[in-house]
Short mmCIF file of C-alpha atoms and ligand atoms in Angstrom, two decimals:
data_model
loop_
_atom_site.label_atom_id
_atom_site.label_comp_id
_atom_site.label_asym_id
_atom_site.label_seq_id
_atom_site.Cartn_x
_atom_site.Cartn_y
_atom_site.Cartn_z
CA MET A 1159 33.93 28.48 -6.73
CA LYS A 1160 33.09 25.60 -4.47
CA ASP A 1161 30.33 23.39 -5.78
CA ARG A 1162 28.55 23.50 -2.46
CA LYS A 1163 24.79 23.40 -2.01
CA LEU A 1164 22.70 23.66 1.07
CA LEU A 1165 20.33 20.70 1.05
CA MET A 1166 16.99 22.05 2.22
CA ILE A 1167 14.59 19.34 1.03
CA PRO A 1168 12.32 17.38 3.36
CA GLY A 1169 14.86 14.58 3.65
CA PRO A 1170 17.60 13.72 3.25
CA ILE A 1171 18.77 16.81 5.12
CA GLU A 1172 22.11 18.39 6.01
CA PHE A 1173 24.00 16.17 8.45
CA GLU A 1174 26.29 17.08 11.33
CA PRO A 1175 30.04 16.56 10.76
CA ALA A 1176 30.33 14.21 13.76
CA VAL A 1177 27.56 12.03 12.32
CA LEU A 1178 29.25 11.91 8.93
CA SER A 1179 32.60 11.06 10.43
CA ALA A 1180 31.02 8.17 12.35
CA LEU A 1181 29.57 7.02 9.04
CA GLY A 1182 32.96 7.28 7.36
CA ALA A 1183 34.95 5.55 10.10
CA PRO A 1184 36.42 2.09 9.41
CA THR A 1185 33.63 -0.48 9.64
CA THR A 1186 33.72 -2.62 12.74
CA SER A 1187 32.42 -6.13 13.14
CA HIS A 1188 28.77 -6.22 14.13
CA THR A 1189 29.89 -8.35 17.06
CA ALA A 1190 32.71 -6.03 18.24
CA PRO A 1191 32.25 -5.05 21.91
CA ASP A 1192 32.33 -1.33 21.12
CA PHE A 1193 29.70 -1.76 18.41
CA VAL A 1194 27.49 -3.80 20.73
CA GLU A 1195 27.75 -0.93 23.21
CA ALA A 1196 26.88 1.68 20.56
CA PHE A 1197 23.91 -0.34 19.27
CA GLY A 1198 22.64 -0.92 22.82
CA GLN A 1199 22.98 2.76 23.63
CA ALA A 1200 21.20 3.76 20.41
CA LEU A 1201 18.25 1.53 21.35
CA GLU A 1202 18.05 3.14 24.79
CA ARG A 1203 18.35 6.62 23.32
CA MET A 1204 15.61 5.88 20.79
CA ARG A 1205 13.18 5.34 23.65
CA GLN A 1206 14.11 8.78 25.03
CA VAL A 1207 13.79 10.50 21.64
CA PHE A 1208 10.37 8.93 20.97
CA LEU A 1209 9.34 9.89 24.53
CA SER A 1210 8.35 6.30 25.15
CA THR A 1211 8.90 4.91 28.62
CA ASP A 1212 8.18 1.30 27.76
CA GLY A 1213 8.34 0.86 23.99
CA GLN A 1214 10.30 -1.78 22.11
CA PRO A 1215 12.70 -0.09 19.68
CA PHE A 1216 13.64 -1.65 16.35
CA ILE A 1217 16.57 -0.43 14.25
CA LEU A 1218 16.51 -2.05 10.81
CA ALA A 1219 18.43 -1.52 7.60
CA GLY A 1220 15.92 -0.01 5.20
CA SER A 1221 14.05 3.20 4.48
CA GLY A 1222 10.95 4.69 6.07
CA THR A 1223 8.73 2.56 3.90
CA LEU A 1224 10.21 -0.53 5.54
CA ALA A 1225 9.31 0.96 8.92
CA MET A 1226 5.72 1.33 7.66
CA ASP A 1227 5.89 -2.20 6.29
CA THR A 1228 6.89 -3.65 9.67
CA ALA A 1229 3.84 -2.02 11.28
CA GLY A 1230 1.54 -3.45 8.62
CA ALA A 1231 3.14 -6.87 8.49
CA ASN A 1232 3.24 -7.42 12.23
CA LEU A 1233 -0.04 -5.85 13.33
CA VAL A 1234 -2.47 -6.67 10.52
CA GLU A 1235 -4.10 -10.02 9.94
CA PRO A 1236 -6.33 -10.68 6.95
CA GLY A 1237 -9.76 -9.13 7.50
CA ASP A 1238 -8.68 -6.67 10.22
CA ARG A 1239 -10.32 -3.28 9.93
CA VAL A 1240 -8.03 -0.26 9.76
CA LEU A 1241 -8.91 3.43 9.74
CA VAL A 1242 -6.43 5.68 7.91
CA VAL A 1243 -6.48 9.43 8.51
CA ASN A 1244 -5.33 10.54 5.07
CA THR A 1245 -3.61 13.90 4.59
CA GLY A 1246 -1.77 13.13 1.36
CA TYR A 1247 0.53 10.88 -0.61
CA PHE A 1248 1.93 9.01 2.39
CA GLY A 1249 -1.56 8.25 3.70
CA ASP A 1250 -2.29 6.68 0.31
CA ARG A 1251 0.91 4.66 0.61
CA PHE A 1252 0.06 3.41 4.10
CA ALA A 1253 -3.45 2.41 3.00
CA ALA A 1254 -2.11 0.48 0.00
CA LEU A 1255 0.51 -1.23 2.15
CA LEU A 1256 -2.03 -2.28 4.80
CA GLU A 1257 -4.34 -3.69 2.12
CA ARG A 1258 -1.43 -5.80 0.91
CA TYR A 1259 -1.51 -7.53 4.32
CA GLY A 1260 -5.24 -8.16 4.02
CA ALA A 1261 -6.58 -5.18 5.99
CA GLN A 1262 -10.03 -3.80 5.23
CA VAL A 1263 -9.06 -0.16 5.00
CA THR A 1264 -11.43 2.76 5.53
CA GLN A 1265 -10.01 6.22 4.88
CA VAL A 1266 -11.08 9.59 6.19
CA ARG A 1267 -9.88 12.30 3.85
CA ALA A 1268 -9.94 16.04 3.50
CA ALA A 1269 -9.38 18.40 0.57
CA VAL A 1270 -5.71 18.64 -0.48
CA GLY A 1271 -4.01 20.80 2.16
CA GLY A 1272 -6.72 20.07 4.70
CA ARG A 1273 -7.00 17.46 7.41
CA PRO A 1274 -9.98 15.47 8.66
CA SER A 1275 -11.43 17.01 11.82
CA PRO A 1276 -11.41 15.01 15.06
CA GLU A 1277 -15.23 14.86 14.76
CA THR A 1278 -14.99 13.16 11.35
CA VAL A 1279 -12.47 10.69 12.73
CA GLU A 1280 -14.65 10.03 15.76
CA ASP A 1281 -17.71 9.43 13.56
CA ALA A 1282 -15.74 6.83 11.64
CA LEU A 1283 -14.45 5.20 14.84
CA ARG A 1284 -18.01 4.98 16.16
CA GLY A 1285 -19.14 3.21 13.00
CA ASN A 1286 -16.89 0.13 13.24
CA GLN A 1287 -14.46 -1.66 15.52
CA TYR A 1288 -11.04 -0.91 14.04
CA LYS A 1289 -7.87 -2.68 15.03
CA LEU A 1290 -5.64 0.20 13.94
CA LEU A 1291 -5.97 3.94 13.63
CA VAL A 1292 -3.21 5.10 11.28
CA ILE A 1293 -2.10 8.73 11.25
CA THR A 1294 0.59 10.51 9.23
CA HIS A 1295 2.02 13.10 11.60
CA VAL A 1296 3.40 15.31 8.83
CA ASP A 1297 2.49 14.35 5.29
CA THR A 1298 5.55 15.36 3.32
CA SER A 1299 3.50 15.79 0.15
CA THR A 1300 1.34 18.57 1.61
CA GLY A 1301 3.25 19.88 4.64
CA VAL A 1302 0.11 19.25 6.69
CA ILE A 1303 0.55 18.30 10.34
CA THR A 1304 -2.16 16.32 12.10
CA ASP A 1305 -3.16 16.72 15.73
CA VAL A 1306 -1.73 13.40 16.88
CA ARG A 1307 -2.49 14.12 20.51
CA ALA A 1308 -6.23 14.58 19.87
CA LEU A 1309 -6.45 11.68 17.41
CA ALA A 1310 -4.54 9.32 19.71
CA ALA A 1311 -6.97 10.18 22.51
CA LEU A 1312 -9.79 9.08 20.19
CA GLY A 1313 -7.93 5.89 19.41
CA ARG A 1314 -7.68 5.18 23.14
CA LYS A 1315 -11.37 5.98 23.65
CA TYR A 1316 -12.45 3.51 20.96
CA GLY A 1317 -9.90 0.82 21.80
CA THR A 1318 -7.85 0.87 18.59
CA LEU A 1319 -4.10 0.71 18.33
CA VAL A 1320 -2.70 4.09 17.28
CA VAL A 1321 0.03 3.95 14.63
CA VAL A 1322 1.85 7.16 13.69
CA ASP A 1323 3.94 7.64 10.56
CA GLY A 1324 6.43 10.03 12.08
CA VAL A 1325 8.91 9.92 9.19
CA CYS A 1326 8.70 13.69 8.73
CA SER A 1327 8.18 14.45 12.42
CA VAL A 1328 10.09 12.36 14.98
CA ALA A 1329 12.80 14.48 16.65
CA GLY A 1330 11.40 17.66 15.06
CA GLU A 1331 7.70 17.89 15.87
CA GLU A 1332 6.39 17.36 19.37
CA LEU A 1333 5.43 13.70 19.65
CA ARG A 1334 5.00 12.16 23.10
CA MET A 1335 4.33 8.48 22.59
CA SER A 1336 3.62 7.36 26.13
CA GLU A 1337 1.87 10.51 27.32
CA TRP A 1338 -0.37 10.73 24.27
CA GLY A 1339 -1.15 6.99 24.05
CA VAL A 1340 0.55 6.30 20.72
CA ASP A 1341 1.16 2.57 20.21
CA VAL A 1342 3.57 2.59 17.27
CA ALA A 1343 5.63 5.49 15.98
CA LEU A 1344 8.08 5.09 13.16
CA THR A 1345 10.59 7.11 11.22
CA ALA A 1346 13.61 6.93 8.93
CA SER A 1347 17.16 8.04 9.57
CA GLN A 1348 17.37 10.74 6.87
CA LYS A 1349 14.88 13.17 8.35
CA ALA A 1350 14.93 14.99 11.70
CA ILE A 1351 16.86 12.08 13.25
CA GLY A 1352 19.81 13.42 11.29
CA VAL A 1353 21.52 10.36 9.77
CA PRO A 1354 21.99 9.58 6.04
CA PRO A 1355 19.30 7.39 4.46
CA GLY A 1356 19.32 3.68 5.28
CA LEU A 1357 17.73 3.04 8.66
CA ALA A 1358 14.10 2.27 9.44
CA LEU A 1359 13.32 3.12 13.07
CA VAL A 1360 10.25 1.77 14.83
CA MET A 1361 9.02 2.08 18.41
CA ALA A 1362 6.30 -0.36 19.39
CA GLY A 1363 4.53 0.21 22.68
CA PRO A 1364 3.24 -2.56 24.99
CA ARG A 1365 -0.28 -2.75 23.51
CA ALA A 1366 1.19 -3.13 20.02
CA MET A 1367 3.55 -5.89 21.18
CA GLU A 1368 0.60 -7.57 22.91
CA ALA A 1369 -1.46 -7.47 19.69
CA PHE A 1370 1.55 -8.86 17.80
CA ARG A 1371 1.89 -11.75 20.25
CA ALA A 1372 -1.83 -12.51 19.98
CA ARG A 1373 -1.66 -13.06 16.20
CA ARG A 1374 -3.27 -16.21 14.87
CA SER A 1375 -1.52 -16.17 11.48
CA PRO A 1376 2.20 -15.95 10.69
CA VAL A 1377 3.65 -12.61 9.63
CA ALA A 1378 3.57 -12.56 5.82
CA ASN A 1379 6.92 -10.82 5.46
CA TYR A 1380 10.07 -12.66 6.42
CA TYR A 1381 12.49 -9.72 6.78
CA ALA A 1382 10.05 -7.47 8.63
CA ASP A 1383 8.80 -10.11 11.08
CA TRP A 1384 9.30 -8.84 14.63
CA SER A 1385 9.77 -12.46 15.78
CA ASN A 1386 13.07 -12.39 13.94
CA TRP A 1387 14.21 -9.00 15.21
CA LEU A 1388 12.93 -8.91 18.78
CA PRO A 1389 15.64 -11.26 20.14
CA ILE A 1390 18.27 -9.21 18.31
CA MET A 1391 17.13 -5.86 19.70
CA ARG A 1392 16.84 -7.33 23.18
CA ALA A 1393 20.28 -8.88 22.97
CA TYR A 1394 22.02 -5.68 21.85
CA GLU A 1395 20.22 -3.68 24.51
CA ALA A 1396 21.52 -6.21 27.08
CA ARG A 1397 24.96 -5.67 25.48
CA GLN A 1398 25.02 -9.14 23.99
CA VAL A 1399 25.51 -10.30 20.45
CA ALA A 1400 22.81 -11.95 18.38
CA TYR A 1401 22.40 -12.35 14.63
CA PHE A 1402 19.48 -12.38 12.25
CA GLY A 1403 20.54 -10.03 9.42
CA THR A 1404 23.74 -7.99 9.33
CA PRO A 1405 23.07 -4.60 10.87
CA ALA A 1406 23.97 -1.47 8.90
CA VAL A 1407 27.03 -1.09 11.11
CA ASN A 1408 28.22 2.38 10.10
CA LEU A 1409 24.71 3.80 10.05
CA VAL A 1410 24.12 2.49 13.55
CA TRP A 1411 27.34 4.13 14.72
CA ALA A 1412 26.17 7.38 13.11
CA LEU A 1413 22.69 7.01 14.59
CA ASN A 1414 24.08 6.71 18.08
CA VAL A 1415 26.06 9.93 17.59
CA SER A 1416 23.03 11.78 16.26
CA LEU A 1417 20.69 10.53 18.98
CA GLY A 1418 23.27 11.70 21.53
CA GLN A 1419 23.26 15.16 19.94
CA ILE A 1420 19.45 15.28 19.93
CA LEU A 1421 19.31 14.39 23.63
CA ALA A 1422 22.05 16.89 24.45
CA GLU A 1423 19.95 19.64 22.88
CA GLY A 1424 16.90 18.39 24.79
CA LEU A 1425 13.62 17.50 23.13
CA ASP A 1426 11.65 20.48 24.38
CA ALA A 1427 14.35 22.87 23.14
CA ARG A 1428 14.45 21.00 19.85
CA PHE A 1429 10.69 21.19 19.33
CA ALA A 1430 10.79 24.93 20.17
CA ARG A 1431 13.66 25.50 17.71
CA HIS A 1432 11.72 23.77 14.95
CA ARG A 1433 8.67 25.91 15.72
CA ALA A 1434 10.69 29.13 15.68
CA LEU A 1435 12.45 28.25 12.42
CA ALA A 1436 9.17 27.23 10.78
CA SER A 1437 7.55 30.50 11.76
CA ALA A 1438 10.52 32.29 10.19
CA VAL A 1439 10.07 30.38 6.92
CA ARG A 1440 6.33 30.99 6.87
CA ALA A 1441 6.74 34.72 7.53
CA GLY A 1442 9.33 34.99 4.76
CA ILE A 1443 7.20 33.12 2.25
CA ALA A 1444 4.08 35.15 3.07
CA VAL A 1445 5.78 38.51 2.59
CA LEU A 1446 7.03 37.38 -0.81
CA GLY A 1447 3.40 36.91 -1.82
CA LEU A 1448 3.36 33.10 -1.88
CA GLY A 1449 0.50 31.02 -0.48
CA GLN A 1450 0.92 27.60 1.06
CA VAL A 1451 -0.56 24.16 0.46
CA PRO A 1452 -1.89 23.75 4.04
CA LEU A 1453 -5.30 25.38 4.01
CA GLU A 1454 -5.06 26.82 7.51
CA GLY A 1455 -2.12 28.21 9.46
CA GLN A 1456 -2.51 25.64 12.23
CA PHE A 1457 -2.25 22.81 9.67
CA ALA A 1458 1.29 23.84 8.66
CA ALA A 1459 4.14 21.59 9.84
CA ASN A 1460 7.27 22.80 11.61
CA THR A 1461 9.66 20.41 9.86
CA MET A 1462 8.88 21.56 6.32
CA THR A 1463 6.96 24.14 4.32
CA ALA A 1464 5.05 23.73 1.06
CA PRO A 1465 4.75 27.16 -0.64
CA ARG A 1466 2.62 27.61 -3.74
CA PHE A 1467 4.19 29.18 -6.82
CA PRO A 1468 2.98 32.68 -7.59
CA PRO A 1469 1.38 33.21 -11.03
CA GLY A 1470 3.87 32.86 -13.87
CA VAL A 1471 6.50 30.93 -11.88
CA THR A 1472 7.05 27.23 -12.60
CA ALA A 1473 9.14 24.52 -10.97
CA ALA A 1474 11.21 24.15 -14.15
CA GLY A 1475 12.08 27.85 -14.13
CA PHE A 1476 12.43 28.34 -10.40
CA LEU A 1477 14.19 25.34 -8.86
CA PRO A 1478 17.36 25.46 -11.03
CA ARG A 1479 17.71 29.19 -10.27
CA VAL A 1480 17.44 28.56 -6.54
CA SER A 1481 20.01 25.83 -6.98
CA ALA A 1482 22.32 28.20 -8.84
CA ALA A 1483 22.04 30.48 -5.80
CA GLY A 1484 23.33 27.59 -3.66
CA VAL A 1485 20.23 25.95 -2.19
CA THR A 1486 18.56 22.70 -3.19
CA LEU A 1487 14.80 22.62 -2.77
CA ALA A 1488 12.23 19.97 -3.71
CA GLY A 1489 9.41 20.13 -6.23
CA GLY A 1490 5.82 19.07 -5.60
CA LEU A 1491 4.87 15.48 -4.78
CA HIS A 1492 1.11 15.32 -4.32
CA PRO A 1493 -0.24 14.17 -7.70
CA ALA A 1494 -3.25 16.53 -7.68
CA ILE A 1495 -1.14 19.70 -7.32
CA LYS A 1496 2.36 18.53 -8.23
CA SER A 1497 3.24 21.44 -10.52
CA GLU A 1498 1.72 24.13 -8.30
CA TYR A 1499 4.10 24.18 -5.32
CA PHE A 1500 7.56 23.40 -4.01
CA ARG A 1501 8.88 22.07 -0.72
CA ILE A 1502 11.44 23.30 1.79
CA GLY A 1503 12.75 21.01 4.54
CA HIS A 1504 13.81 22.66 7.78
CA MET A 1505 14.45 19.92 10.25
CA GLY A 1506 17.27 18.32 12.16
CA SER A 1507 20.17 20.63 12.83
CA THR A 1508 18.87 23.45 10.60
CA ASN A 1509 19.68 26.86 12.04
CA LEU A 1510 18.63 30.44 11.40
CA GLY A 1511 21.52 30.98 9.01
CA ASP A 1512 20.31 28.09 6.84
CA ILE A 1513 16.80 29.55 6.80
CA LEU A 1514 18.03 33.02 5.82
CA ALA A 1515 20.26 31.58 3.09
CA THR A 1516 17.31 29.59 1.81
CA LEU A 1517 14.99 32.59 1.73
CA GLY A 1518 17.71 34.60 0.02
CA ALA A 1519 18.03 31.92 -2.67
CA ILE A 1520 14.23 31.74 -3.01
CA GLU A 1521 14.19 35.51 -3.52
CA ALA A 1522 16.89 35.18 -6.19
CA GLY A 1523 14.86 32.46 -7.93
CA LEU A 1524 11.59 34.39 -7.80
CA ALA A 1525 13.18 37.63 -8.96
CA SER A 1526 14.84 35.99 -11.95
CA CYS A 1527 11.50 34.35 -12.84
CA GLY A 1528 9.96 37.83 -13.02
CA HIS A 1529 8.00 37.79 -9.75
CA ALA A 1530 7.88 41.28 -8.24
CA PHE A 1531 8.55 41.92 -4.54
CA PRO A 1532 10.91 44.12 -2.51
CA LEU A 1533 14.27 42.32 -2.53
CA GLY A 1534 15.31 41.29 0.96
CA ALA A 1535 11.76 41.37 2.32
CA GLY A 1536 11.56 37.60 2.84
CA VAL A 1537 14.86 37.48 4.69
CA ALA A 1538 13.90 40.44 6.89
CA ALA A 1539 10.48 39.00 7.74
CA ALA A 1540 12.06 35.67 8.61
CA GLN A 1541 14.57 37.31 10.94
CA ALA A 1542 11.83 39.24 12.70
CA ALA A 1543 9.55 36.20 13.05
CA PHE A 1544 12.37 34.04 14.34
CA TYR A 1545 13.32 36.47 17.07
CA GLU A 1546 9.73 36.93 18.04
CA ALA A 1547 9.08 33.18 18.15
CA SER A 1548 12.23 32.34 20.06
CA SER A 1549 12.07 35.59 22.11
CA GLN A 1550 15.76 36.12 21.63
CA PRO A 1551 17.05 39.67 21.50
CA ALA A 1552 17.48 40.81 17.89
N1 LIG B 2558 6.20 8.73 5.31
C1 LIG B 2558 6.50 10.02 5.19
C2 LIG B 2558 5.66 11.01 5.92
C3 LIG B 2558 7.58 10.42 4.42
O1 LIG B 2558 7.89 11.70 4.31
C4 LIG B 2558 8.36 9.45 3.76
C5 LIG B 2558 9.55 9.84 2.90
N2 LIG B 2558 9.52 11.06 2.33
C6 LIG B 2558 8.01 8.11 3.91
C7 LIG B 2558 6.92 7.80 4.71
C8 LIG B 2558 8.75 7.03 3.24
O2 LIG B 2558 10.08 7.01 3.66
P1 LIG B 2558 11.25 6.47 2.71
O3 LIG B 2558 11.30 7.36 1.52
O4 LIG B 2558 12.47 6.59 3.57
O5 LIG B 2558 10.90 5.08 2.37
#
């Protein structure tokens, strides 16, 4: 038997063979003409994937947390007020990170699985002049999606810079930076962008770059300082060589391949596919009798799902059985409910077959943990929901 598992966690995800072969190709020099071309093209493609007409892309070696760190380091000066819309663990992380750079952080929160209403956010914005409004698009600890479009409009209305943690959203959830007035969006390679872990990807719009240039104090983080990286990104985009820190050469090659695939699919088609697959997962989970962490249907993300365990089923009993059936899923992450739920990632190049295999393995896990339901019901409901959502003939 092949020791083969389908990796269905909310990052890292399953990667396309062409991306993996770019990663495994002999490493080139970071100054080789073909690498300069690939890096330059990846920067241009990033702008298209983030739906930013005029943003400044940054591709750095690091994880998503480094992408968050660059936003904090470059945009916050000691004493700046920041409003964080907190929907879980990654909101907590962003708040802590911003405080490290001297921000005075105010948080608007909701119950676990909820999200602050636009009215609550607007009340907070009315109360103080904030430099940044920070939003987690999809908090991976709860599977809650925020309404970035509505919140960004509030940010514009009150004159704050809008920063979006899109680590669990970019290239999966609809996110239109320029159209919606988002100033910084950031992600990491291992999620819907479809490249193994190791790249921090940031898009900074013109207002963010303006605020960065207007700083009075130096950036308190040497590696993350945009002053160091801006000339490098500009040079590669102009197909010239420049050096600050050695780029993650193979990852950049792989990124360019993956971005090309994303653009070939088309962003609208990609967002629609994620919506259809998510509705399949949700339908399957519901018919098996499992609730979800997001408190309302419209709060549930399309890149991942966070089902609650039914009574009598635990992570320790369930996850290894799902794994034995060939699918790797993730346990809980939010500290308040960690043992009560599990997480399924369905982003990037995930297809219907992956979703059906995953639901089949979830059924196997639930059944062997003693949870009663009609075998096959989850898979059937997922099929039906997918065809309805994507209006493809069954
Ligand atoms: N933000 C969100 C929403 C995430 O899901 C993650 C990773 N799960 C991060 C930030 C941090 O990214 P990384 O683990 O790559 O540092």
